[in-house]
mmCIF file of C-alpha atoms in Angstrom:
data_model
loop_
_atom_site.group_PDB
_atom_site.id
_atom_site.type_symbol
_atom_site.label_atom_id
_atom_site.label_comp_id
_atom_site.label_asym_id
_atom_site.label_seq_id
_atom_site.Cartn_x
_atom_site.Cartn_y
_atom_site.Cartn_z
ATOM 1 C CA MET A 5 20.149 -29.976 -20.363
ATOM 2 C CA LYS A 6 21.321 -27.188 -23.170
ATOM 3 C CA ALA A 7 22.406 -23.918 -22.004
ATOM 4 C CA ASP A 8 19.256 -22.313 -23.878
ATOM 5 C CA ASP A 9 16.951 -24.269 -21.726
ATOM 6 C CA VAL A 10 18.227 -22.421 -18.684
ATOM 7 C CA ALA A 11 19.116 -18.940 -20.129
ATOM 8 C CA MET A 12 16.798 -16.205 -19.298
ATOM 9 C CA ARG A 13 14.977 -17.575 -16.379
ATOM 10 C CA VAL A 14 16.864 -15.087 -14.418
ATOM 11 C CA CYS A 15 17.564 -11.187 -14.367
ATOM 12 C CA VAL A 16 20.605 -9.833 -12.520
ATOM 13 C CA GLU A 17 21.628 -6.136 -12.448
ATOM 14 C CA VAL A 18 24.273 -4.848 -9.730
ATOM 15 C CA ASP A 19 24.243 -0.995 -9.777
ATOM 16 C CA GLY A 20 26.819 1.746 -9.136
ATOM 17 C CA ASP A 21 25.703 1.735 -4.621
ATOM 18 C CA GLY A 22 26.003 -2.480 -4.844
ATOM 19 C CA LEU A 23 21.959 -3.011 -5.110
ATOM 20 C CA ALA A 24 22.033 -6.390 -6.530
ATOM 21 C CA ARG A 25 18.352 -6.516 -8.341
ATOM 22 C CA VAL A 26 17.843 -9.958 -9.142
ATOM 23 C CA GLU A 27 14.574 -10.682 -11.149
ATOM 24 C CA MET A 28 12.498 -13.593 -11.893
ATOM 25 C CA CYS A 29 11.537 -13.744 -15.130
ATOM 26 C CA ARG A 30 10.483 -17.059 -16.719
ATOM 27 C CA GLY A 31 6.829 -16.220 -17.225
ATOM 28 C CA SER A 32 4.405 -19.470 -16.184
ATOM 29 C CA GLY A 33 3.982 -17.863 -13.127
ATOM 30 C CA ASN A 34 7.857 -18.009 -12.421
ATOM 31 C CA ALA A 35 7.895 -22.133 -11.730
ATOM 32 C CA ILE A 36 10.317 -23.530 -10.411
ATOM 33 C CA ASP A 37 12.194 -26.058 -12.782
ATOM 34 C CA LEU A 38 15.545 -27.712 -12.784
ATOM 35 C CA ALA A 39 16.953 -24.722 -15.300
ATOM 36 C CA MET A 40 14.982 -22.035 -12.963
ATOM 37 C CA ALA A 41 16.690 -23.390 -9.976
ATOM 38 C CA ARG A 42 20.172 -23.255 -11.433
ATOM 39 C CA ALA A 43 19.662 -19.620 -12.506
ATOM 40 C CA LEU A 44 18.628 -18.800 -8.787
ATOM 41 C CA LEU A 45 22.185 -20.540 -7.716
ATOM 42 C CA GLU A 46 23.730 -18.653 -10.171
ATOM 43 C CA ALA A 47 22.248 -15.374 -9.369
ATOM 44 C CA ALA A 48 23.092 -15.767 -5.790
ATOM 45 C CA ARG A 49 26.846 -16.795 -6.677
ATOM 46 C CA GLU A 50 26.836 -13.403 -8.804
ATOM 47 C CA CYS A 51 25.310 -11.514 -5.953
ATOM 48 C CA GLU A 52 28.587 -13.057 -3.844
ATOM 49 C CA LYS A 53 30.986 -12.536 -6.546
ATOM 50 C CA ALA A 54 29.909 -8.906 -6.955
ATOM 51 C CA GLY A 55 30.173 -7.822 -2.929
ATOM 52 C CA ALA A 56 26.541 -7.051 -3.308
ATOM 53 C CA ARG A 57 25.347 -4.465 -0.581
ATOM 54 C CA ALA A 58 21.683 -5.135 -0.313
ATOM 55 C CA VAL A 59 19.943 -7.869 -2.637
ATOM 56 C CA LEU A 60 16.264 -7.397 -4.024
ATOM 57 C CA LEU A 61 14.308 -10.134 -5.392
ATOM 58 C CA THR A 62 11.527 -9.776 -7.298
ATOM 59 C CA GLY A 63 9.435 -11.885 -9.954
ATOM 60 C CA ARG A 64 7.965 -10.248 -13.313
ATOM 61 C CA GLY A 65 4.178 -10.898 -14.052
ATOM 62 C CA ARG A 66 1.282 -11.353 -12.323
ATOM 63 C CA SER A 67 2.619 -13.960 -9.898
ATOM 64 C CA PHE A 68 5.698 -13.789 -7.900
ATOM 65 C CA CYS A 69 6.887 -17.463 -7.686
ATOM 66 C CA VAL A 70 3.818 -20.698 -7.726
ATOM 67 C CA GLY A 71 6.252 -22.786 -6.797
ATOM 68 C CA GLY A 72 7.829 -26.106 -8.494
ATOM 69 C CA ASP A 73 6.703 -26.979 -11.752
ATOM 70 C CA LEU A 74 4.496 -29.869 -11.510
ATOM 71 C CA LYS A 75 4.987 -30.641 -15.361
ATOM 72 C CA GLU A 76 8.139 -30.851 -15.178
ATOM 73 C CA PHE A 77 8.054 -33.197 -12.587
ATOM 74 C CA ALA A 78 5.276 -35.706 -13.867
ATOM 75 C CA ALA A 79 7.127 -35.615 -17.214
ATOM 76 C CA LEU A 80 9.692 -37.814 -15.940
ATOM 77 C CA PRO A 81 9.672 -41.543 -15.798
ATOM 78 C CA GLU A 82 9.278 -42.609 -11.690
ATOM 79 C CA GLU A 83 12.645 -44.168 -11.895
ATOM 80 C CA ARG A 84 14.383 -40.360 -12.293
ATOM 81 C CA LEU A 85 12.117 -38.682 -10.228
ATOM 82 C CA THR A 86 13.834 -38.679 -6.760
ATOM 83 C CA GLY A 87 16.976 -37.773 -8.489
ATOM 84 C CA HIS A 88 15.717 -35.241 -10.464
ATOM 85 C CA LEU A 89 14.079 -33.733 -7.077
ATOM 86 C CA ALA A 90 18.017 -34.068 -5.801
ATOM 87 C CA GLU A 91 19.004 -31.865 -8.444
ATOM 88 C CA VAL A 92 16.296 -29.100 -7.986
ATOM 89 C CA THR A 93 16.433 -28.615 -4.769
ATOM 90 C CA ASP A 94 20.411 -28.781 -4.375
ATOM 91 C CA ALA A 95 20.163 -25.774 -6.474
ATOM 92 C CA LEU A 96 17.684 -24.051 -5.003
ATOM 93 C CA HIS A 97 19.003 -24.752 -1.127
ATOM 94 C CA GLY A 98 22.570 -23.891 -2.451
ATOM 95 C CA ALA A 99 20.921 -20.199 -3.755
ATOM 96 C CA LEU A 100 18.936 -19.712 -0.116
ATOM 97 C CA ARG A 101 22.565 -20.702 1.663
ATOM 98 C CA ILE A 102 25.002 -18.394 -0.350
ATOM 99 C CA LEU A 103 22.039 -15.531 -0.002
ATOM 100 C CA ALA A 104 22.067 -16.218 3.928
ATOM 101 C CA GLY A 105 25.557 -15.868 4.341
ATOM 102 C CA LEU A 106 25.986 -12.559 2.871
ATOM 103 C CA ASP A 107 26.741 -9.202 4.631
ATOM 104 C CA ALA A 108 24.131 -7.909 2.352
ATOM 105 C CA PRO A 109 20.002 -7.845 3.568
ATOM 106 C CA LEU A 110 17.621 -9.608 1.150
ATOM 107 C CA VAL A 111 14.608 -7.962 0.596
ATOM 108 C CA VAL A 112 11.707 -9.404 -1.394
ATOM 109 C CA ALA A 113 8.712 -7.715 -2.884
ATOM 110 C CA VAL A 114 5.861 -9.891 -4.044
ATOM 111 C CA GLN A 115 2.753 -9.940 -5.623
ATOM 112 C CA GLY A 116 -0.085 -12.418 -6.917
ATOM 113 C CA ALA A 117 0.382 -15.885 -6.481
ATOM 114 C CA VAL A 118 2.937 -17.229 -3.566
ATOM 115 C CA ALA A 119 3.208 -20.972 -3.073
ATOM 116 C CA GLY A 120 5.352 -23.611 -2.475
ATOM 117 C CA ALA A 121 8.958 -22.753 -2.858
ATOM 118 C CA GLY A 122 7.505 -19.188 -3.514
ATOM 119 C CA VAL A 123 7.079 -19.095 -0.009
ATOM 120 C CA GLY A 124 9.926 -20.304 1.113
ATOM 121 C CA LEU A 125 11.551 -17.521 -1.062
ATOM 122 C CA VAL A 126 9.535 -14.773 0.964
ATOM 123 C CA ALA A 127 10.330 -16.259 4.635
ATOM 124 C CA ALA A 128 14.190 -16.208 3.697
ATOM 125 C CA ALA A 129 13.996 -12.247 3.558
ATOM 126 C CA ASP A 130 15.152 -9.604 5.591
ATOM 127 C CA VAL A 131 12.498 -7.481 4.221
ATOM 128 C CA GLY A 132 9.379 -8.679 2.811
ATOM 129 C CA ILE A 133 6.989 -6.324 0.806
ATOM 130 C CA ALA A 134 3.622 -7.571 -0.568
ATOM 131 C CA ALA A 135 1.434 -6.050 -2.607
ATOM 132 C CA ALA A 136 -2.089 -6.381 -1.560
ATOM 133 C CA ASP A 137 -3.363 -8.646 -4.081
ATOM 134 C CA ALA A 138 -0.530 -11.006 -3.059
ATOM 135 C CA GLY A 139 -1.970 -14.666 -1.653
ATOM 136 C CA PHE A 140 0.314 -17.151 -0.020
ATOM 137 C CA THR A 141 -0.217 -21.012 0.248
ATOM 138 C CA ALA A 142 1.970 -23.781 0.789
ATOM 139 C CA ALA A 143 0.290 -26.313 -1.342
ATOM 140 C CA TYR A 144 2.757 -28.869 -0.637
ATOM 141 C CA THR A 145 0.734 -31.223 1.194
ATOM 142 C CA ALA A 146 -2.544 -30.660 -0.909
ATOM 143 C CA ILE A 147 -0.639 -33.290 -3.635
ATOM 144 C CA GLY A 148 1.357 -35.500 -1.047
ATOM 145 C CA TYR A 149 4.731 -33.675 -1.292
ATOM 146 C CA THR A 150 6.236 -32.045 1.716
ATOM 147 C CA PRO A 151 8.295 -28.948 2.056
ATOM 148 C CA ASP A 152 11.568 -27.348 0.690
ATOM 149 C CA ALA A 153 13.164 -24.037 0.050
ATOM 150 C CA GLY A 154 13.531 -24.225 4.124
ATOM 151 C CA VAL A 155 10.080 -23.756 4.387
ATOM 152 C CA SER A 156 9.541 -26.207 7.406
ATOM 153 C CA TRP A 157 12.255 -24.326 9.150
ATOM 154 C CA SER A 158 11.618 -20.690 8.232
ATOM 155 C CA LEU A 159 7.869 -20.748 8.866
ATOM 156 C CA PRO A 160 7.609 -21.655 12.687
ATOM 157 C CA ARG A 161 10.442 -19.079 13.118
ATOM 158 C CA LEU A 162 8.491 -15.974 11.593
ATOM 159 C CA VAL A 163 4.612 -17.106 13.173
ATOM 160 C CA GLY A 164 5.067 -19.614 15.219
ATOM 161 C CA PRO A 165 5.287 -23.568 15.210
ATOM 162 C CA GLN A 166 1.368 -24.112 15.530
ATOM 163 C CA ARG A 167 0.570 -21.458 13.078
ATOM 164 C CA ALA A 168 3.159 -22.837 10.687
ATOM 165 C CA ALA A 169 1.722 -26.476 11.053
ATOM 166 C CA ASP A 170 -1.772 -24.905 10.016
ATOM 167 C CA LEU A 171 -0.211 -23.403 7.031
ATOM 168 C CA LEU A 172 1.455 -26.496 5.995
ATOM 169 C CA LEU A 173 -0.942 -28.954 6.670
ATOM 170 C CA THR A 174 -4.149 -27.108 5.815
ATOM 171 C CA ASN A 175 -2.774 -25.445 2.742
ATOM 172 C CA ARG A 176 -5.531 -22.351 3.382
ATOM 173 C CA ARG A 177 -4.687 -19.322 1.459
ATOM 174 C CA VAL A 178 -3.219 -16.379 3.128
ATOM 175 C CA THR A 179 -4.192 -12.855 2.368
ATOM 176 C CA ALA A 180 -1.287 -10.327 2.316
ATOM 177 C CA ALA A 181 -3.192 -8.229 5.149
ATOM 178 C CA GLU A 182 -3.098 -11.693 7.481
ATOM 179 C CA ALA A 183 0.840 -12.405 6.016
ATOM 180 C CA LEU A 184 1.252 -8.894 7.699
ATOM 181 C CA GLN A 185 -0.256 -9.641 11.005
ATOM 182 C CA MET A 186 1.276 -13.037 11.631
ATOM 183 C CA GLY A 187 4.847 -11.812 10.478
ATOM 184 C CA LEU A 188 5.353 -13.625 7.068
ATOM 185 C CA VAL A 189 6.029 -10.356 5.509
ATOM 186 C CA SER A 190 6.880 -6.962 7.104
ATOM 187 C CA ARG A 191 4.833 -4.790 5.043
ATOM 188 C CA VAL A 192 1.960 -4.537 2.739
ATOM 189 C CA VAL A 193 1.842 -1.379 0.029
ATOM 190 C CA GLU A 194 -0.746 -1.063 -2.817
ATOM 191 C CA PRO A 195 0.028 -2.877 -6.039
ATOM 192 C CA GLU A 196 1.413 0.186 -8.103
ATOM 193 C CA ARG A 197 3.623 1.027 -5.412
ATOM 194 C CA LEU A 198 5.050 -2.391 -5.068
ATOM 195 C CA LEU A 199 8.224 -2.036 -6.961
ATOM 196 C CA ALA A 200 9.087 1.870 -6.085
ATOM 197 C CA GLU A 201 8.535 0.621 -2.090
ATOM 198 C CA ALA A 202 11.363 -2.090 -2.480
ATOM 199 C CA VAL A 203 13.921 -0.766 -4.764
ATOM 200 C CA GLN A 204 13.575 2.482 -2.410
ATOM 201 C CA THR A 205 13.867 0.278 0.801
ATOM 202 C CA ALA A 206 16.299 -2.117 -0.717
ATOM 203 C CA GLY A 207 18.553 1.152 -2.200
ATOM 204 C CA ALA A 208 18.902 2.712 0.953
ATOM 205 C CA LEU A 209 20.039 -0.551 2.931
ATOM 206 C CA ALA A 210 22.573 -0.831 -0.132
ATOM 207 C CA ARG A 211 24.217 2.585 0.940
ATOM 208 C CA GLY A 212 24.330 1.488 4.671
ATOM 209 C CA ALA A 213 26.507 0.078 6.971
ATOM 210 C CA THR A 214 26.989 -3.365 5.399
ATOM 211 C CA ALA A 215 29.443 -4.970 7.416
ATOM 212 C CA ALA A 216 27.028 -4.200 10.371
ATOM 213 C CA TYR A 217 23.866 -5.527 8.700
ATOM 214 C CA GLY A 218 25.598 -8.808 8.072
ATOM 215 C CA ALA A 219 26.870 -9.160 11.760
ATOM 216 C CA THR A 220 22.852 -8.529 12.579
ATOM 217 C CA ARG A 221 21.402 -11.038 10.479
ATOM 218 C CA ARG A 222 23.931 -13.605 12.313
ATOM 219 C CA LEU A 223 22.568 -12.623 15.509
ATOM 220 C CA VAL A 224 19.285 -12.436 14.851
ATOM 221 C CA ARG A 225 19.068 -15.984 12.700
ATOM 222 C CA ARG A 226 20.765 -17.272 15.768
ATOM 223 C CA ALA A 227 18.838 -16.151 18.221
ATOM 224 C CA LEU A 228 16.149 -18.671 18.513
ATOM 225 C CA ALA A 229 18.922 -21.602 18.751
ATOM 226 C CA THR A 230 21.233 -19.829 21.867
ATOM 227 C CA GLY A 231 20.561 -19.412 25.417
ATOM 228 C CA LEU A 232 20.621 -15.705 26.464
ATOM 229 C CA ASP A 233 23.873 -15.408 27.968
ATOM 230 C CA GLU A 234 25.663 -17.067 24.654
ATOM 231 C CA HIS A 235 23.479 -14.609 23.200
ATOM 232 C CA LEU A 236 24.449 -11.669 25.348
ATOM 233 C CA ASP A 237 28.689 -12.719 24.620
ATOM 234 C CA ALA A 238 27.641 -12.609 20.894
ATOM 235 C CA GLU A 239 26.100 -9.566 20.845
ATOM 236 C CA ALA A 240 28.903 -7.903 22.797
ATOM 237 C CA ARG A 241 31.658 -9.541 20.535
ATOM 238 C CA GLU A 242 30.238 -7.769 17.528
ATOM 239 C CA LEU A 243 29.961 -4.889 19.017
ATOM 240 C CA GLY A 244 33.205 -4.421 19.845
ATOM 241 C CA ALA A 245 34.220 -5.515 16.425
ATOM 242 C CA ALA A 246 31.578 -3.276 14.839
ATOM 243 C CA ALA A 247 33.032 -0.139 17.329
ATOM 244 C CA VAL A 248 36.844 -0.326 15.356
ATOM 245 C CA SER A 249 35.691 -0.899 12.208
ATOM 246 C CA GLY A 250 35.439 1.629 9.226
ATOM 247 C CA GLU A 251 31.912 1.575 9.402
ATOM 248 C CA GLY A 252 31.855 2.193 13.028
ATOM 249 C CA ARG A 253 34.218 4.765 12.863
ATOM 250 C CA GLU A 254 32.512 6.734 9.918
ATOM 251 C CA GLY A 255 29.178 6.575 12.151
ATOM 252 C CA VAL A 256 29.955 7.897 15.171
ATOM 253 C CA ALA A 257 32.150 10.826 13.193
ATOM 254 C CA ALA A 258 29.139 11.616 10.860
ATOM 255 C CA PHE A 259 27.080 11.659 13.793
ATOM 256 C CA LEU A 260 29.271 13.864 15.936
ATOM 257 C CA ALA A 261 29.685 16.212 12.781
ATOM 258 C CA GLY A 262 25.645 16.290 12.203
ATOM 259 C CA ARG A 263 26.590 14.702 8.455
ATOM 260 C CA ARG A 264 25.225 11.686 7.042
ATOM 261 C CA PRO A 265 27.629 9.079 7.194
ATOM 262 C CA ASP A 266 29.384 7.639 4.316
ATOM 263 C CA PHE A 267 29.308 3.867 4.122
ATOM 264 C CA VAL A 268 29.883 2.906 0.445
ATOM 265 C CA ARG A 269 33.856 2.963 1.260
ATOM 266 C CA PRO A 270 36.021 0.917 -0.111
ATOM 267 C CA GLY A 271 37.266 -1.200 2.468
ATOM 268 C CA PHE A 272 34.796 -1.030 5.115
ATOM 269 C CA THR A 273 32.466 -4.117 4.178
ATOM 270 C CA ARG A 274 34.008 -6.721 7.339
ATOM 271 C CA ARG A 275 32.358 -9.880 5.816
ATOM 272 C CA GLY A 276 30.549 -12.898 7.661
ATOM 273 C CA PRO A 277 31.659 -16.354 7.654
ATOM 274 C CA ALA A 278 32.468 -18.163 4.244
ATOM 275 C CA ALA A 279 29.253 -19.584 2.691
ATOM 276 C CA ALA A 280 29.280 -23.577 2.772
ATOM 277 C CA ASP A 281 29.965 -24.992 -0.546
ATOM 278 C CA THR A 282 26.687 -25.421 -2.445
ATOM 279 C CA ALA A 283 27.698 -26.296 -6.120
ATOM 280 C CA PRO A 284 25.097 -28.839 -7.396
ATOM 281 C CA THR A 285 26.527 -32.432 -8.433
ATOM 282 C CA GLU A 286 26.557 -31.809 -12.177
ATOM 283 C CA ALA A 287 27.963 -28.379 -13.798
ATOM 284 C CA VAL A 288 25.706 -25.698 -13.654
ATOM 285 C CA LEU A 289 24.880 -24.287 -17.163
ATOM 286 C CA THR A 290 22.678 -21.141 -15.961
ATOM 287 C CA GLN A 291 23.537 -18.020 -17.903
ATOM 288 C CA VAL A 292 22.094 -15.164 -15.958
ATOM 289 C CA ALA A 293 20.626 -12.640 -18.050
ATOM 290 C CA PRO A 294 21.334 -8.743 -17.470
ATOM 291 C CA LEU A 295 18.901 -6.592 -16.730
ATOM 292 C CA GLU A 296 19.676 -4.530 -20.136
ATOM 293 C CA SER A 297 18.083 -7.422 -22.420
ATOM 294 C CA ALA A 298 15.888 -5.444 -24.500
ATOM 295 C CA SER A 299 12.053 -6.677 -24.384
ATOM 296 C CA PRO A 300 8.714 -5.595 -25.050
ATOM 297 C CA GLU A 301 6.404 -3.549 -23.036
ATOM 298 C CA PRO A 302 4.003 -5.639 -20.424
ATOM 299 C CA ALA A 303 0.571 -5.800 -20.948
ATOM 300 C CA PRO A 304 -1.516 -2.810 -19.254
ATOM 301 C CA SER A 305 -2.716 -5.599 -16.740
ATOM 302 C CA GLU A 306 0.954 -6.136 -15.593
ATOM 303 C CA PRO A 307 1.901 -4.973 -12.493
ATOM 304 C CA PRO A 308 4.957 -2.403 -12.271
ATOM 305 C CA ARG A 309 8.228 -3.937 -12.676
ATOM 306 C CA LEU A 310 12.049 -3.490 -12.788
ATOM 307 C CA GLU A 311 13.158 -1.844 -16.097
ATOM 308 C CA PRO A 312 15.299 -2.462 -18.230
ATOM 309 C CA SER A 313 13.615 -6.046 -17.910
ATOM 310 C CA CYS A 314 13.448 -9.644 -19.439
ATOM 311 C CA PRO A 315 11.302 -10.863 -22.079
ATOM 312 C CA GLU A 316 7.697 -11.003 -22.151
ATOM 313 C CA PRO A 317 6.506 -13.800 -19.936
ATOM 314 C CA LEU A 318 3.990 -16.745 -20.704
ATOM 315 C CA ARG A 319 0.790 -16.701 -19.397
ATOM 316 C CA PRO A 320 1.020 -18.077 -15.566
ATOM 317 C CA GLU A 321 -0.375 -21.275 -14.741
ATOM 318 C CA PRO A 322 -2.365 -22.237 -11.124
ATOM 319 C CA VAL A 323 -0.740 -21.971 -8.089
ATOM 320 C CA ARG A 324 1.450 -25.202 -7.344
ATOM 321 C CA PRO A 325 3.786 -26.798 -4.492
ATOM 322 C CA GLY A 326 7.401 -26.259 -4.850
ATOM 323 C CA PRO A 327 10.087 -29.051 -5.875
ATOM 324 C CA THR A 328 10.119 -31.770 -2.806
ATOM 325 C CA ARG A 329 13.383 -33.030 -0.734
ATOM 326 C CA ARG A 330 14.840 -36.161 -2.238
ATOM 327 C CA ASP A 331 13.836 -39.697 -0.290
ATOM 328 C CA GLY A 332 15.171 -40.520 2.730
ATOM 329 C CA ALA A 333 16.295 -36.496 3.575
#
């Protein structure tokens, strides 16, 4: 695979406050082919390397992410398909592992069609903001595939095991309002307000107590896997460490002085556990394009998007499931 084939799938920009804005800009509904999966992995690595204090993930165009690129999968001979899907999921899951291991909160803003692995990206968020026109469907079993992108892990935790099974087995479409009611997203806004709301939320988080956010993210993820006694002990340990940290001292001092705390000081961030090595089996060729790349203006029907942005997208394709796991996984 050539470097040109993986370039311009994902755009990344980190501002002075440490807000990493990650935009899927492939077009075609931001379907996840191998190049897109590798681009997402490289984007996650860039967020980690840059010390991002918050991450905002968006998808350019009418749809956030329609899942895996079935045209790419169908074009492969059967003897190569399993290995190819292993490469796709290695890269995609590597990106999710890195983002989960950061102290930086993950905010996801979604519009239009969200299917397959796109649902997994939404479910990975700490704050999920959906446009009122968004629609969600798992879509995997509709073509005989099984879930990836953490969907079968995250959905039961967000919406409950029975409702998760309903969504994964029936593939019924869920509106933004229903997604909010069941807990798949945390907010629904009008389409024209989506990016403004997401940028404001992620920007405020980037100026917040990053180390405390990281500890809180870990506590929330462990909550369903530990007993009460063990979890209370973990809360006590994290609280004790936070109280003597630079963030904790600054937060209390600012409160007592009646001023706004300044958490964006060098040395404040207390990093969480190192993420596991998630490199794919072959060299990553992804070139992450900066958001400064010149691009034509979108058609009037396009929803608001991050500026500056990626090149003009291709026409979105129908909803499809995300890449599946390898056999025997």
